[in-house]
C-alpha cells in the first residue's frame, strides 16, 4: 500500500487533499491534531495531520534471472496448488457426506408425509434443533389426523409452526416515533445503500424532512456515495470526526423530522471499534438502532457481530444481499437465537426499489420459495 502524510488547517481540508491526490478509493489509516511552535512558546497554531494510503495493484514482483530458481519456484507452486486442490476436494466430500447422513437420520425419525418439508428446511440451512422442534409438532398433528394430508397442507402446517417460533419478535421498518435512525454494521454489507433506500421511502412515501450524518471518515468513497444520495433526495449531510462535530450536527438538524446516521464500516469483531462508536454517538436517546448483516456472510460470523452489539439497544436486524443466495435459514436461526426482530431485507442495488419492509408472513414465504425466490 502506498502511504502519504497530509497536513491542513481543518479535517475536511485534509480529506480534500487526500481525495485530490489518491482518489475515492483512499483509506485513512490515522489522523491527529498537531500544534506548531509559536513565538516564545505562545500563539501555537493548530493543524490536522492525516495519513492515508491506497492499494497499488500495479506493483509486480521482481523477476529473477536464474532459470533454475524460476523452475524450482514453479514446481513448488504447482505442488502447493495441487495439494490445496486435494484438501479442498476432501473437505467438500466430507461436508456432503455429513449432510447426507443428517438428512437420512431426520428422514428415518419421521413418516414419509414429512420428508419433503424436512428436506426443504434442511436445504435452507435451518438449525437442526429448530427442524426437530418443527418436525415433532408436525408428527403429532399427522399422527392424530384422521385423513391423509396433502404435501401443501403439510407445508402450511410447517409454516404455522415456524410462525410460532417467530412469535413475539418485532417486524417492520422505521416506526417514525423517534427522530434518529442509527444504522450499524460491519464493512462490506451495503450499509450506505441500505440507508439511502430507507431514507428515500421516508421522503417519497412519508413526506419527511430528513438529513444525513456520517461518521465514516475512513473511506472517501463512502462519503461521496452518501453525498450523491443526499443530493438526489435534496437532503443535507454532515460529516463528523469527533464528539463535538456530532453535537453540532444534531443542533444544525434540529428542525428536521428524521436524521439518518451512517456509522463507519469497521471490523466489529474487534471490541475496540464498538467502544469507539459508543463514545462518539448517542445510541439511547430518541434513537432507533438497526444492525445490518449480509446474507452472504457465514452464520457464525454474523452471530459474532450480533454478540458484539448486544450492548446497544438493537431490536431489529436488516439483512442485505438476499438475491445473492438461495438459502436464508441463517436469517431465521439468528432471529430466534438472539430474540431480534426484522426491519427490512434487500435484494438488489437499485435505490429505492430493492428493499422490502419485513413481515412475518413475507419472511416465511421467502424461506419456502427457496431456489425460486
Coordinates of C-alpha atoms in Angstrom, one line a residue:
X1 CA 0.0 0.0 0.0
X2 CA 1.3 3.5 -0.9
X3 CA 1.2 5.7 2.2
X4 CA 1.4 9.5 2.4
X5 CA 1.0 12.2 5.1
X6 CA -1.2 15.3 4.6
X7 CA -1.5 18.4 6.8
X8 CA -4.2 21.0 6.7
X9 CA -5.9 23.7 8.8
X10 CA -9.0 21.5 9.2
X11 CA -10.0 17.9 8.8
X12 CA -12.3 18.5 5.8
X13 CA -9.5 20.4 4.1
X14 CA -7.1 17.4 4.8
X15 CA -9.7 15.0 3.4
X16 CA -10.0 17.1 0.2
X17 CA -6.2 16.9 -0.2
X18 CA -6.3 13.1 0.2
X19 CA -9.2 12.8 -2.3
X20 CA -7.4 15.0 -4.9
X21 CA -4.2 13.1 -4.6
X22 CA -5.3 9.5 -4.1
X23 CA -8.9 9.4 -5.4
X24 CA -12.1 8.0 -3.9
X25 CA -10.5 4.6 -3.1
X26 CA -8.2 6.1 -0.5
X27 CA -8.2 4.7 3.0
X28 CA -7.4 6.8 6.1
X29 CA -5.1 4.9 8.5
X30 CA -4.7 7.6 11.2
X31 CA -5.5 11.2 12.0
X32 CA -4.4 13.6 14.8
X33 CA -4.3 17.2 15.8
X34 CA -0.8 18.8 15.9
X35 CA 0.4 22.1 17.1
X36 CA 3.3 24.1 15.6
X37 CA 5.6 26.1 17.8
X38 CA 4.6 29.8 18.3
X39 CA 6.5 32.9 19.3
X40 CA 8.1 32.5 22.7
X41 CA 6.0 29.3 23.2
X42 CA 2.8 31.2 22.7
X43 CA 0.3 31.5 19.8
X44 CA 0.6 27.8 18.9
X45 CA -1.0 27.0 15.6
X46 CA -3.5 24.1 15.4
X47 CA -3.5 21.8 12.3
X48 CA -4.7 18.4 11.3
X49 CA -2.4 15.6 10.2
X50 CA -3.8 12.6 8.2
X51 CA -2.0 9.5 7.0
X52 CA -3.7 7.9 4.0
X53 CA -3.0 5.1 1.6
X54 CA -4.2 3.3 -1.5
X55 CA -3.7 -0.2 -2.6
X56 CA -1.3 -0.5 -5.6
X57 CA -2.5 -3.2 -7.9
X58 CA 0.2 -2.4 -10.5
X59 CA 3.1 -3.4 -8.3
X60 CA 4.8 -6.5 -9.6
X61 CA 7.2 -8.9 -8.0
X62 CA 10.8 -8.6 -9.2
X63 CA 11.9 -11.1 -11.9
X64 CA 14.9 -13.4 -11.2
X65 CA 17.4 -14.0 -13.9
X66 CA 18.3 -17.5 -12.7
X67 CA 16.4 -20.1 -14.7
X68 CA 17.0 -22.7 -12.0
X69 CA 15.3 -20.6 -9.4
X70 CA 12.4 -20.0 -11.7
X71 CA 11.9 -23.6 -12.4
X72 CA 12.1 -24.5 -8.7
X73 CA 9.6 -21.9 -7.8
X74 CA 7.2 -23.1 -10.5
X75 CA 7.5 -26.7 -9.3
X76 CA 6.9 -25.7 -5.6
X77 CA 3.9 -23.5 -6.7
X78 CA 2.4 -26.4 -8.7
X79 CA 2.9 -28.9 -5.8
X80 CA 1.3 -26.4 -3.4
X81 CA -1.7 -25.8 -5.7
X82 CA -2.2 -29.5 -6.3
X83 CA -2.1 -30.2 -2.5
X84 CA -4.6 -27.4 -1.9
X85 CA -7.0 -28.8 -4.5
X86 CA -6.8 -32.2 -3.0
X87 CA -7.5 -30.9 0.5
X88 CA -10.4 -28.7 -0.7
X89 CA -12.0 -31.6 -2.6
X90 CA -11.7 -33.9 0.5
X91 CA -13.3 -31.3 2.7
X92 CA -16.1 -30.8 0.2
X93 CA -16.7 -34.6 0.0
X94 CA -16.7 -34.8 3.8
X95 CA -19.3 -32.0 4.1
X96 CA -21.5 -33.7 1.5
X97 CA -21.3 -37.0 3.5
X98 CA -22.2 -35.3 6.7
X99 CA -25.2 -33.5 5.2
X100 CA -26.3 -36.8 3.6
X101 CA -26.1 -38.6 7.0
X102 CA -28.0 -35.8 8.8
X103 CA -30.7 -35.9 6.1
X104 CA -31.0 -39.6 6.3
X105 CA -31.2 -39.6 10.1
X106 CA -34.0 -37.0 10.0
X107 CA -36.0 -38.9 7.4
X108 CA -35.8 -42.1 9.4
X109 CA -37.3 -40.5 12.5
X110 CA -40.4 -39.2 10.8
X111 CA -43.1 -40.6 8.4
X112 CA -42.9 -40.1 4.6
X113 CA -45.5 -37.3 4.7
X114 CA -43.0 -35.0 6.4
X115 CA -39.9 -35.9 4.3
X116 CA -40.4 -33.1 1.7
X117 CA -40.8 -30.4 4.3
X118 CA -37.9 -31.6 6.4
X119 CA -35.6 -31.7 3.3
X120 CA -36.7 -28.2 2.4
X121 CA -35.9 -26.9 5.9
X122 CA -32.5 -28.6 5.7
X123 CA -31.8 -27.2 2.3
X124 CA -32.5 -23.7 3.6
X125 CA -30.0 -24.5 6.4
X126 CA -32.4 -24.0 9.3
X127 CA -30.8 -25.0 12.6
X128 CA -31.2 -28.8 13.2
X129 CA -32.7 -28.2 16.6
X130 CA -35.4 -26.0 15.1
X131 CA -36.1 -28.6 12.4
X132 CA -36.5 -31.2 15.1
X133 CA -38.8 -28.9 17.1
X134 CA -41.0 -28.2 14.0
X135 CA -41.0 -31.8 12.9
X136 CA -42.0 -33.1 16.3
X137 CA -45.1 -30.9 16.2
X138 CA -45.9 -31.9 12.7
X139 CA -45.6 -35.6 13.6
X140 CA -48.1 -35.2 16.4
X141 CA -50.6 -33.4 14.1
X142 CA -50.1 -36.0 11.3
X143 CA -50.4 -38.9 13.7
X144 CA -53.7 -37.6 15.1
X145 CA -55.2 -36.6 11.8
X146 CA -58.0 -38.9 10.5
X147 CA -57.4 -38.0 6.9
X148 CA -54.2 -38.2 4.8
X149 CA -52.7 -34.7 4.5
X150 CA -51.5 -33.4 1.1
X151 CA -48.0 -32.0 0.7
X152 CA -49.5 -28.5 0.5
X153 CA -51.3 -29.0 3.8
X154 CA -48.2 -30.3 5.5
X155 CA -46.2 -27.3 4.2
X156 CA -48.9 -24.9 5.5
X157 CA -48.6 -26.6 8.9
X158 CA -44.9 -26.2 8.9
X159 CA -45.2 -22.5 8.1
X160 CA -47.6 -22.2 11.1
X161 CA -45.1 -23.9 13.4
X162 CA -42.3 -21.6 12.1
X163 CA -44.6 -18.6 12.8
X164 CA -44.9 -19.9 16.4
X165 CA -41.0 -19.8 16.7
X166 CA -41.0 -16.1 15.5
X167 CA -44.0 -15.1 17.6
X168 CA -43.3 -12.1 19.8
X169 CA -40.4 -10.7 17.7
X170 CA -40.9 -7.2 16.2
X171 CA -41.3 -6.9 12.4
X172 CA -41.5 -3.9 10.2
X173 CA -39.4 -0.8 9.3
X174 CA -39.0 2.6 10.8
X175 CA -41.7 3.5 13.3
X176 CA -41.4 7.3 12.8
X177 CA -41.8 7.6 16.6
X178 CA -38.1 8.6 17.1
X179 CA -36.0 11.2 15.4
X180 CA -32.7 9.5 14.9
X181 CA -32.2 6.3 12.8
X182 CA -28.8 4.8 13.7
X183 CA -27.7 2.2 11.2
X184 CA -24.8 -0.1 12.5
X185 CA -22.9 -2.8 10.7
X186 CA -19.5 -4.1 9.6
X187 CA -17.8 -3.1 6.4
X188 CA -19.0 -4.6 3.1
X189 CA -22.6 -5.3 4.0
X190 CA -24.1 -2.5 1.8
X191 CA -25.0 -0.3 4.7
X192 CA -24.8 3.1 3.0
X193 CA -27.0 1.9 0.1
X194 CA -29.5 0.5 2.6
X195 CA -29.7 3.8 4.4
X196 CA -30.4 5.5 1.1
X197 CA -33.2 3.1 0.4
X198 CA -34.7 3.7 3.9
X199 CA -34.3 7.5 3.5
X200 CA -35.9 7.5 0.1
X201 CA -39.0 5.8 1.4
X202 CA -39.2 8.3 4.3
X203 CA -39.1 11.2 1.8
X204 CA -41.2 9.9 -1.0
X205 CA -43.9 8.0 0.9
X206 CA -44.0 9.7 4.3
X207 CA -43.0 13.2 3.1
X208 CA -40.5 13.6 5.9
X209 CA -37.8 16.3 6.0
X210 CA -34.6 14.3 6.5
X211 CA -30.8 14.8 7.0
X212 CA -27.8 12.5 7.0
X213 CA -24.9 12.3 9.4
X214 CA -21.9 10.1 8.6
X215 CA -19.1 9.1 10.9
X216 CA -17.4 7.0 8.2
X217 CA -14.4 9.2 7.7
X218 CA -12.1 6.3 6.9
X219 CA -13.3 5.8 3.3
X220 CA -13.5 8.7 0.9
X221 CA -15.7 6.7 -1.5
X222 CA -18.3 6.1 1.3
X223 CA -18.6 9.8 1.9
X224 CA -19.1 10.6 -1.8
X225 CA -21.6 7.9 -2.1
X226 CA -23.7 9.2 0.7
X227 CA -23.4 12.8 -0.7
X228 CA -24.8 11.6 -4.0
X229 CA -27.8 10.0 -2.4
X230 CA -28.3 13.1 -0.3
X231 CA -28.3 15.4 -3.3
X232 CA -30.9 13.2 -5.1
X233 CA -33.2 13.5 -2.1
X234 CA -32.3 17.2 -1.6
X235 CA -31.2 16.4 2.0
X236 CA -28.3 18.0 3.9
X237 CA -25.4 15.8 5.0
X238 CA -22.9 16.4 7.8
X239 CA -19.5 14.6 8.2
X240 CA -18.5 14.2 11.8
X241 CA -15.0 13.4 13.0
X242 CA -15.4 13.7 16.8
X243 CA -18.0 14.1 19.6
X244 CA -18.1 17.9 19.1
X245 CA -18.8 17.6 15.4
X246 CA -21.6 15.2 16.2
X247 CA -23.2 17.5 18.8
X248 CA -23.0 20.4 16.3
X249 CA -24.7 18.3 13.6
X250 CA -27.6 17.5 15.9
X251 CA -28.1 21.2 16.6
X252 CA -27.9 22.0 12.9
X253 CA -30.6 19.4 12.1
X254 CA -32.8 20.3 15.0
X255 CA -35.8 21.3 12.8
X256 CA -35.7 18.2 10.6
X257 CA -38.1 15.3 11.1
X258 CA -35.7 12.4 10.7
X259 CA -31.9 12.0 10.9
X260 CA -30.1 9.0 9.4
X261 CA -26.8 8.2 10.9
X262 CA -24.3 6.2 8.8
X263 CA -21.7 4.8 11.2
X264 CA -18.2 3.8 10.0
X265 CA -18.0 0.3 8.5
X266 CA -15.3 -1.4 10.6
X267 CA -14.3 -4.9 11.6
X268 CA -16.7 -5.0 14.6
X269 CA -15.4 -8.4 15.7
X270 CA -12.9 -6.2 17.5
X271 CA -14.4 -4.7 20.7
X272 CA -12.2 -1.6 20.3
X273 CA -14.3 -0.3 17.5
X274 CA -17.5 -0.9 19.4
X275 CA -16.2 1.2 22.3
X276 CA -15.1 4.0 19.9
X277 CA -18.6 4.1 18.4
X278 CA -20.2 4.2 21.9
X279 CA -18.1 7.2 22.8
X280 CA -18.8 9.1 19.6
X281 CA -22.6 8.9 19.2
X282 CA -25.7 8.7 21.4
X283 CA -27.4 5.3 20.8
X284 CA -30.0 5.6 23.5
X285 CA -32.0 8.9 23.5
X286 CA -34.7 9.2 20.9
X287 CA -32.9 6.7 18.7
X288 CA -33.9 3.6 16.7
X289 CA -30.8 1.3 16.2
X290 CA -30.6 -1.1 13.4
X291 CA -27.9 -3.7 12.7
X292 CA -27.2 -4.6 9.1
X293 CA -25.8 -8.0 8.2
X294 CA -25.2 -9.6 4.8
X295 CA -26.8 -12.9 3.8
X296 CA -23.7 -13.9 2.0
X297 CA -21.7 -14.0 5.3
X298 CA -21.2 -17.1 7.4
X299 CA -23.8 -17.6 10.1
X300 CA -21.0 -17.9 12.8
X301 CA -19.5 -14.5 11.7
X302 CA -22.9 -12.8 11.8
X303 CA -23.5 -14.3 15.3
X304 CA -20.2 -12.8 16.5
X305 CA -21.2 -9.4 15.2
X306 CA -24.6 -9.6 16.9
X307 CA -23.0 -10.5 20.2
X308 CA -20.6 -7.6 19.9
X309 CA -23.6 -5.2 19.6
X310 CA -25.6 -6.7 22.5
X311 CA -24.6 -3.6 24.5
X312 CA -26.7 -1.5 22.0
X313 CA -30.5 -1.5 22.2
X314 CA -30.9 -3.1 18.7
X315 CA -34.4 -4.5 18.4
X316 CA -34.4 -5.3 14.7
X317 CA -31.9 -6.6 12.1
X318 CA -31.6 -5.7 8.5
X319 CA -30.3 -8.4 6.0
X320 CA -28.8 -7.4 2.7
X321 CA -27.9 -9.3 -0.5
X322 CA -30.8 -11.8 -0.2
X323 CA -30.7 -12.0 -4.0
X324 CA -27.1 -13.4 -3.9
X325 CA -28.0 -16.6 -2.0
X326 CA -30.5 -19.4 -2.3
X327 CA -30.6 -20.1 1.4
X328 CA -31.9 -17.8 4.1
X329 CA -32.1 -20.2 7.0
X330 CA -29.4 -18.3 8.9
X331 CA -31.7 -15.3 9.0
X332 CA -34.3 -17.3 10.9
X333 CA -31.7 -19.0 13.1
X334 CA -30.2 -15.7 14.3
X335 CA -33.6 -14.0 14.9
X336 CA -34.7 -17.0 17.1
X337 CA -31.4 -17.3 18.9
X338 CA -30.9 -13.7 19.8
X339 CA -34.6 -12.7 20.0
X340 CA -34.1 -10.0 17.4
X341 CA -36.8 -8.8 15.0
X342 CA -36.5 -7.9 11.4
X343 CA -36.9 -4.5 9.8
X344 CA -36.0 -4.9 6.2
X345 CA -34.3 -7.2 3.7
X346 CA -32.7 -6.0 0.5
X347 CA -32.5 -7.9 -2.8
X348 CA -30.5 -5.7 -5.2
X349 CA -28.6 -2.4 -5.7
X350 CA -31.4 -0.2 -7.1
X351 CA -32.4 2.7 -4.9
X352 CA -35.1 2.9 -3.6
X353 CA -36.7 -0.2 -5.2
X354 CA -34.7 -3.2 -3.9
X355 CA -35.8 -3.2 -0.3
X356 CA -38.7 -5.0 1.4
X357 CA -40.2 -4.0 4.7
X358 CA -40.3 -7.2 6.6
X359 CA -43.3 -9.0 8.0
X360 CA -43.6 -12.5 9.5
X361 CA -45.7 -13.6 6.5
X362 CA -43.3 -12.5 3.8
X363 CA -40.2 -13.9 5.6
X364 CA -41.8 -17.3 5.9
X365 CA -42.9 -17.2 2.3
X366 CA -39.4 -16.2 1.3
X367 CA -38.0 -19.2 3.1
X368 CA -40.3 -21.7 1.4
X369 CA -39.8 -20.2 -2.0
X370 CA -36.2 -21.5 -1.8
X371 CA -34.4 -21.5 -5.1
X372 CA -37.4 -20.0 -6.9
X373 CA -37.3 -16.7 -5.0

